[in-house]
mmCIF file of C-alpha atoms in Angstrom:
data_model
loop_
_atom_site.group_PDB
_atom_site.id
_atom_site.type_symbol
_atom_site.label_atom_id
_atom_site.label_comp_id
_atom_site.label_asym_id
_atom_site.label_seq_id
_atom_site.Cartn_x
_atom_site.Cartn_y
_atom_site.Cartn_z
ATOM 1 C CA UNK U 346 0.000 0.000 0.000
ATOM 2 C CA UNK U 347 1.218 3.533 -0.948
ATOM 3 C CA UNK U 348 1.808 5.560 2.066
ATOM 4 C CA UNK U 349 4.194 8.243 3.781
ATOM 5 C CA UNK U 350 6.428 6.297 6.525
ATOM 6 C CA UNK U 351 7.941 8.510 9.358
ATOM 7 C CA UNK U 352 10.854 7.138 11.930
ATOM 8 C CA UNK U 353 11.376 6.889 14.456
ATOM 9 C CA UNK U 354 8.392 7.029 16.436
ATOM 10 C CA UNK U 355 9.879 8.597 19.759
ATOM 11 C CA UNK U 356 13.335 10.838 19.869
ATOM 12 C CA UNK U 357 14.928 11.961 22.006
ATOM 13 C CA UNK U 358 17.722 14.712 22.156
ATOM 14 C CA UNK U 359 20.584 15.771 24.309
ATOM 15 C CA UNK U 360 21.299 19.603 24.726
ATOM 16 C CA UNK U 361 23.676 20.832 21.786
ATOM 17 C CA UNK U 362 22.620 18.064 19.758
ATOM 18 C CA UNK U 363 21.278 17.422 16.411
ATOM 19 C CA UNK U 364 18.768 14.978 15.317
ATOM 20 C CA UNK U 365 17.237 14.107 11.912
ATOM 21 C CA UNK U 366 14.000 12.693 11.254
ATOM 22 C CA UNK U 367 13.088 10.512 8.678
ATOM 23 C CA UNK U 368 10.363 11.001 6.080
ATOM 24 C CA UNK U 369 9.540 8.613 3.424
ATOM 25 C CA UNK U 370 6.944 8.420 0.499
ATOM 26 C CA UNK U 371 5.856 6.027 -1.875
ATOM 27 C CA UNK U 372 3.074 7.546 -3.489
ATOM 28 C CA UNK U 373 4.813 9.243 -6.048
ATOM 29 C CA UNK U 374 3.887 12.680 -4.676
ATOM 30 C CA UNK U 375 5.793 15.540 -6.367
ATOM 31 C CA UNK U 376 5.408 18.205 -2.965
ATOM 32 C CA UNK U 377 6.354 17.164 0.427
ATOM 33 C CA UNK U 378 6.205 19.368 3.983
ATOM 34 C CA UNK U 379 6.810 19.479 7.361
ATOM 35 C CA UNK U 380 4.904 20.821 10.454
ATOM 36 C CA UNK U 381 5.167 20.756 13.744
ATOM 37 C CA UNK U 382 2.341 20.235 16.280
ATOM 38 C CA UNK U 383 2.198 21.666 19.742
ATOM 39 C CA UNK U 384 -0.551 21.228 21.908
ATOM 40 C CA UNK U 385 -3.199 24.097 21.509
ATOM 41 C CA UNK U 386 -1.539 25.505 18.283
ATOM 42 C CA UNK U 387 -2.635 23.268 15.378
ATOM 43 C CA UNK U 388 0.422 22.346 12.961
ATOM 44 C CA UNK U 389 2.883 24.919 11.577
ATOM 45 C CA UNK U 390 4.191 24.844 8.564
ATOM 46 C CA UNK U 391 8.361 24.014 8.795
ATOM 47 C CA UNK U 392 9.452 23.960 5.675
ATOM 48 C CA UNK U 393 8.141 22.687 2.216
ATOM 49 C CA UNK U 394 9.664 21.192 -0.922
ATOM 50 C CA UNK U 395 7.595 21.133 -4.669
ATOM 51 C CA UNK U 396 10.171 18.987 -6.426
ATOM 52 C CA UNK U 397 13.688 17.468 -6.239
ATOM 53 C CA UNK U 398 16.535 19.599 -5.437
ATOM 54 C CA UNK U 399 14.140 22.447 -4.236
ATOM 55 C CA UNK U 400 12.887 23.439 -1.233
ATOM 56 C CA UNK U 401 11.662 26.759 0.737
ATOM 57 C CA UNK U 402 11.058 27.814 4.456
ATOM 58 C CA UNK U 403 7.685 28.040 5.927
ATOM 59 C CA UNK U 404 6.199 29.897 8.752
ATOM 60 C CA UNK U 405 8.963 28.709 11.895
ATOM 61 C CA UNK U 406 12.037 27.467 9.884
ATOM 62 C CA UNK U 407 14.625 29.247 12.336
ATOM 63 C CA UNK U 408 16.227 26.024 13.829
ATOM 64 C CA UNK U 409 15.752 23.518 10.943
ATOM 65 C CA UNK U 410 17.077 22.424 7.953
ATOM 66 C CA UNK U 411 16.072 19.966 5.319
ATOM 67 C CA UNK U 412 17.332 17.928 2.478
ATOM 68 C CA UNK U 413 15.581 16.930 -1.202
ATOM 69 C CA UNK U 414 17.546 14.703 -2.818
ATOM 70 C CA UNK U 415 15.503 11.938 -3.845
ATOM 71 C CA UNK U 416 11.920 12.505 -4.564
ATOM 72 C CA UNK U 417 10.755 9.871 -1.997
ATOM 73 C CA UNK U 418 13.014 11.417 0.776
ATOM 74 C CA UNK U 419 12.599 14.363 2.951
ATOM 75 C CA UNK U 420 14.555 14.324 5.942
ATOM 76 C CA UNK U 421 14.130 17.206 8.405
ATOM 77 C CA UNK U 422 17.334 17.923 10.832
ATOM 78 C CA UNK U 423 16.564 19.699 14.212
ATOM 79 C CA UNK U 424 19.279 21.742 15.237
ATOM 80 C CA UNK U 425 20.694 22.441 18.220
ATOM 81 C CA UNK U 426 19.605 26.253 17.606
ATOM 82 C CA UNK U 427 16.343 25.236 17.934
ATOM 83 C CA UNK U 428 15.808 25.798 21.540
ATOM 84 C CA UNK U 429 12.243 24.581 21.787
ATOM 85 C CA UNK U 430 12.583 21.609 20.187
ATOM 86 C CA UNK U 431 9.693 19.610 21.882
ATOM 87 C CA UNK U 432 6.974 18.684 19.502
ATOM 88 C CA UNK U 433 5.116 16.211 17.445
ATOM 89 C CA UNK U 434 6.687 16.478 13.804
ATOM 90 C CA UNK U 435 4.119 15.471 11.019
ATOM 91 C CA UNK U 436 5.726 15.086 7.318
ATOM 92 C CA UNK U 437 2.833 15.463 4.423
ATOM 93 C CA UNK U 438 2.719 15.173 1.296
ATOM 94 C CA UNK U 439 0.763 15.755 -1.801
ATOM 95 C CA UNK U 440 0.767 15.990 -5.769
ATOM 96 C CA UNK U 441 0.269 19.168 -7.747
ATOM 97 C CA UNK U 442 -3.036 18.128 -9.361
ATOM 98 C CA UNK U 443 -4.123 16.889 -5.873
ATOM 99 C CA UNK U 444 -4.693 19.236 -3.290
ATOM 100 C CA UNK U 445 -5.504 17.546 -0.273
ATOM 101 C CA UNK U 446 -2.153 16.906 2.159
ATOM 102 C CA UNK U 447 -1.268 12.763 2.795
ATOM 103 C CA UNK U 448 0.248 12.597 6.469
ATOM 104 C CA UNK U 449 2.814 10.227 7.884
ATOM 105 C CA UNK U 450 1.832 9.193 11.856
ATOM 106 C CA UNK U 451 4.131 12.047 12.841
ATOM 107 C CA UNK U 452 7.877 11.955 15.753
ATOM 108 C CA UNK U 453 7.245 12.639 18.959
ATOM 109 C CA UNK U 454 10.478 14.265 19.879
ATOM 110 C CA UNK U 455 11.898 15.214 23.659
ATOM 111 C CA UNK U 456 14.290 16.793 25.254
ATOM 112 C CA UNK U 457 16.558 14.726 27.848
ATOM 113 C CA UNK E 201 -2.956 36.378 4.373
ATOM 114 C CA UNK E 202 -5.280 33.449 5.280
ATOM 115 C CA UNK E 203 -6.111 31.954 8.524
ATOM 116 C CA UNK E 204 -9.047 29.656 10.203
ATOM 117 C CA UNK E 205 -10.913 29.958 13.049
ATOM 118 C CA UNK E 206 -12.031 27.070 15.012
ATOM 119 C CA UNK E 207 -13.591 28.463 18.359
ATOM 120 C CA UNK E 208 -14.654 25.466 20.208
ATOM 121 C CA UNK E 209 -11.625 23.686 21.597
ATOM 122 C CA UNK E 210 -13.350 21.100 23.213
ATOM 123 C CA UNK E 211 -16.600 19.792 22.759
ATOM 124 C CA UNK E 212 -18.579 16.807 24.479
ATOM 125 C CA UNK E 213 -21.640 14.753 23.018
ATOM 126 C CA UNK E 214 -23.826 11.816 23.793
ATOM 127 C CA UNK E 215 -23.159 9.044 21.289
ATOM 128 C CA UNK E 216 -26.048 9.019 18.957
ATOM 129 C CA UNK E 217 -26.629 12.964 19.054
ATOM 130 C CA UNK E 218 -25.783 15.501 16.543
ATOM 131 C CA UNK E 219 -22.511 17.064 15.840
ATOM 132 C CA UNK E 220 -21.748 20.595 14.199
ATOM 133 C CA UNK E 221 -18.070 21.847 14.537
ATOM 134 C CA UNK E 222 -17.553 25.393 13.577
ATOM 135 C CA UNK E 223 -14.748 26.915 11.001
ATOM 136 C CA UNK E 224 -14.254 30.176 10.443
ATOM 137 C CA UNK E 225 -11.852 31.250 7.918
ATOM 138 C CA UNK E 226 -9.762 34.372 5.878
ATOM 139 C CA UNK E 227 -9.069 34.671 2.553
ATOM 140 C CA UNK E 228 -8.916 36.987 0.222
ATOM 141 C CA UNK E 229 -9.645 34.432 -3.144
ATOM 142 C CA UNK E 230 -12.012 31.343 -3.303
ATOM 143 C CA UNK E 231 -10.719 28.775 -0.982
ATOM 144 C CA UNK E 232 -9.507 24.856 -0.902
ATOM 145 C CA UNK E 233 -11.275 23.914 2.054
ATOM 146 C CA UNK E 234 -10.621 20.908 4.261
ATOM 147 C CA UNK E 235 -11.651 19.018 7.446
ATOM 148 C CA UNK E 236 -8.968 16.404 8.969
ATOM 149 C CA UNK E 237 -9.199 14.107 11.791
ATOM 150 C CA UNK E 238 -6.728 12.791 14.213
ATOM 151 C CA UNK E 239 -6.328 10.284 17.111
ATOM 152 C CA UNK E 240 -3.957 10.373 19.508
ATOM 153 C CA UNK E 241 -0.301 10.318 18.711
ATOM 154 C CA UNK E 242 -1.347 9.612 15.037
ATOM 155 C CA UNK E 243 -1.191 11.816 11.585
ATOM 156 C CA UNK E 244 -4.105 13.318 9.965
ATOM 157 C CA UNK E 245 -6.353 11.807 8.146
ATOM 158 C CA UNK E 246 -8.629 13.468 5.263
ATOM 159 C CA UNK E 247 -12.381 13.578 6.100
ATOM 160 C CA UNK E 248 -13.590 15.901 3.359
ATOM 161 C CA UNK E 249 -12.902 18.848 1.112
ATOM 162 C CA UNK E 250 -14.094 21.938 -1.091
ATOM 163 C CA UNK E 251 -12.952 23.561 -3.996
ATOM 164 C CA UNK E 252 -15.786 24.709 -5.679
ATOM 165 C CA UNK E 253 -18.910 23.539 -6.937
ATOM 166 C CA UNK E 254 -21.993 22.212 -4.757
ATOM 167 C CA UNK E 255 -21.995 23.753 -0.951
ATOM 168 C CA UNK E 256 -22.683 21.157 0.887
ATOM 169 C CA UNK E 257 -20.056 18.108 0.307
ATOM 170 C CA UNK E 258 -20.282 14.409 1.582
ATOM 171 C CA UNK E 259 -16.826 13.261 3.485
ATOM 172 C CA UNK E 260 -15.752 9.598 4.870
ATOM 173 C CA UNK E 261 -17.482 7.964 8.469
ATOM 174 C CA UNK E 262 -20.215 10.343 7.976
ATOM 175 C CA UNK E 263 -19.371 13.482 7.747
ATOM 176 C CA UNK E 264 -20.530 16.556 5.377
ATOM 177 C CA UNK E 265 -19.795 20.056 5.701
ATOM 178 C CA UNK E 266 -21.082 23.112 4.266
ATOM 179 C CA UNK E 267 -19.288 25.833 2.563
ATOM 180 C CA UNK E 268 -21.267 29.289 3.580
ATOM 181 C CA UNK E 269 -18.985 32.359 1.329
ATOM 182 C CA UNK E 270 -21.267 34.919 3.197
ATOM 183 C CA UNK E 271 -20.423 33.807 6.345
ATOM 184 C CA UNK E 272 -16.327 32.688 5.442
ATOM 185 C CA UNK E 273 -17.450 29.566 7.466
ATOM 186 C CA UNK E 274 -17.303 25.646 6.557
ATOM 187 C CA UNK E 275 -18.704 23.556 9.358
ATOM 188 C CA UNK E 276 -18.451 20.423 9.787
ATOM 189 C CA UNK E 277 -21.487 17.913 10.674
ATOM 190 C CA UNK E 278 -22.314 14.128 11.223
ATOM 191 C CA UNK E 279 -26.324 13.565 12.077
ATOM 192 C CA UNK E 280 -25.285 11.020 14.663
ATOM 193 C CA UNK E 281 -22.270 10.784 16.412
ATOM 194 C CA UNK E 282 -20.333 7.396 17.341
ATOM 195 C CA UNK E 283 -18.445 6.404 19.934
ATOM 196 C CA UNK E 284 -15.066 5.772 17.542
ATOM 197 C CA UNK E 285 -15.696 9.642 16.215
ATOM 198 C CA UNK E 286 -13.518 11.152 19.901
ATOM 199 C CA UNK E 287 -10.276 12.630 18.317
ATOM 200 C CA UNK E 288 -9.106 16.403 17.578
ATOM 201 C CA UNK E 289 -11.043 17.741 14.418
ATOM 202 C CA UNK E 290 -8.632 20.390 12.384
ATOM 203 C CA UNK E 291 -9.837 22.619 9.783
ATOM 204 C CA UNK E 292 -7.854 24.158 6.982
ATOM 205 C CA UNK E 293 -7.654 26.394 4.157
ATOM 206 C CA UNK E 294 -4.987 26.164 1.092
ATOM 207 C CA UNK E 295 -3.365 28.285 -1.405
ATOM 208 C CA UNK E 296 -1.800 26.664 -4.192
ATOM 209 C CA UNK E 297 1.925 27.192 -4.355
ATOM 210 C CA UNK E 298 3.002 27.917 -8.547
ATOM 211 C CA UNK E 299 4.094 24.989 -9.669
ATOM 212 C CA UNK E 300 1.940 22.401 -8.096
ATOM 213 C CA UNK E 301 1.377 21.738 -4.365
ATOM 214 C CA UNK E 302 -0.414 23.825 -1.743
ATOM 215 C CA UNK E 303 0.211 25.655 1.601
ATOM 216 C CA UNK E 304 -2.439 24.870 4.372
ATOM 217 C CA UNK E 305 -3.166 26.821 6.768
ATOM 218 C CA UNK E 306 -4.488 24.850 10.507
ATOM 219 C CA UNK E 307 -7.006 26.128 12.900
ATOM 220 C CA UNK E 308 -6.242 25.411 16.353
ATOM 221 C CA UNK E 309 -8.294 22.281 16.823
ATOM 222 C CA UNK E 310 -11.445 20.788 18.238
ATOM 223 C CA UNK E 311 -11.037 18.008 20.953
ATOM 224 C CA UNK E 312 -14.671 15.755 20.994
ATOM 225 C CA UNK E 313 -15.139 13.810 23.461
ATOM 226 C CA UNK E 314 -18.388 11.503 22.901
ATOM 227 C CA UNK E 315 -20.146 10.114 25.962
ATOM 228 C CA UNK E 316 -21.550 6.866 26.474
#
């Protein structure tokens, strides 16, 4: 079945660290995004990428950074200048004709 | 720029009574509408859309919602409500990027709690 796979499931960082989460599609979807969730404050859009080799900030990039080089890959690093890194992290994607978002079942990530 | 409006965060029902969840949005062109669903620690899933054409539009487990321009709102119903329908309702609106995909824009969430 076609779907959008996230991993891990749970994360968990150490102060000054970076971590990269894993976002993969097999639905042939052109577009791909991240968002982060916090409680109370819907999902925000992180950053967004329309096709290979491309990709543009969204509404809270300060802290991230993210990679396109395949079109089924769209790995989002958390840096350790993001100092609220706490969150559920969803990774969508869609195609252009299609305008309706697919999710992946989202990273919870933590701070130890 | 665009934003939505949901202004019920949490909402309780009896199982078997009606639901209506309200969504206000802002937008300056015809809107991509949409109503997701999500359980607990899971993604989103699609329940319905509208991008033009006939109002009132049919979703998945239920679920229609009408698009009102005169009152920028697009809530979301289901005549009788089921035990399995508790989760956090999330409204959106999209603009289409050039060059194919979209940007949504989230409300805040409803949380609905059904009651046995």
């Amino acid at each position: 079945d076609g779907g959008i796979t996230q991993s891990p499931k749970y994360l968990f960082r150490k102060e000054g660290q970076n971590v990269t989460l894993s976002c993969e599609q097999n639905l042939n979807h052109d577009a791909m995004y991240w968002y982060r969730q916090d409680p109370g404050q819907g999902l925000r859009l992180i950053y967004y990428s329309q096709i290979v080799n491309d990709f543009q900030k969204g509404d809270i990039a300060e802290g991230y950074s993210v990679s396109r080089e395949k079109k089924e890959s769209f790995p989002l690093t958390v840096t350790s200048a993001q100092k609220n890194p706490t969150a559920f992290y969803l990774c969508a994607s869609s195609s252009p004709g299609d305008q309706p978002q697919h999710f992946g079942d989202g990273t919870r990530l933590s701070i130890l | 720029a665009q934003s939505v409006t949901q202004p019920d965060i949490h909402i309780t029902v009896s199982e078997g009574a009606s639901l209506e969840l309200r969504c206000n949005y802002s937008y300056g062109a015809t809107p991509y509408l949409f109503w997701y669903v999500q359980s607990p620690g899971q993604g989103l899933q699609l329940l319905l859309k509208y991008f033009s054409g006939d109002t009132l539009v049919q979703g998945i487990k239920g679920f229609e919602a009408e698009f009102k321009r005169s009152q920028s709102s697009f809530n979301l119903r289901k005549p009788s409500v089921h035990w399995s329908d508790a989760a956090e309702y999330f409204c959106a609106v999209g603009a289409g990027f050039t060059g194919g995909g979209n940007k949504l824009t989230f409300g805040t969430g409803t949380q609905l709690k059904v009651e046995l």
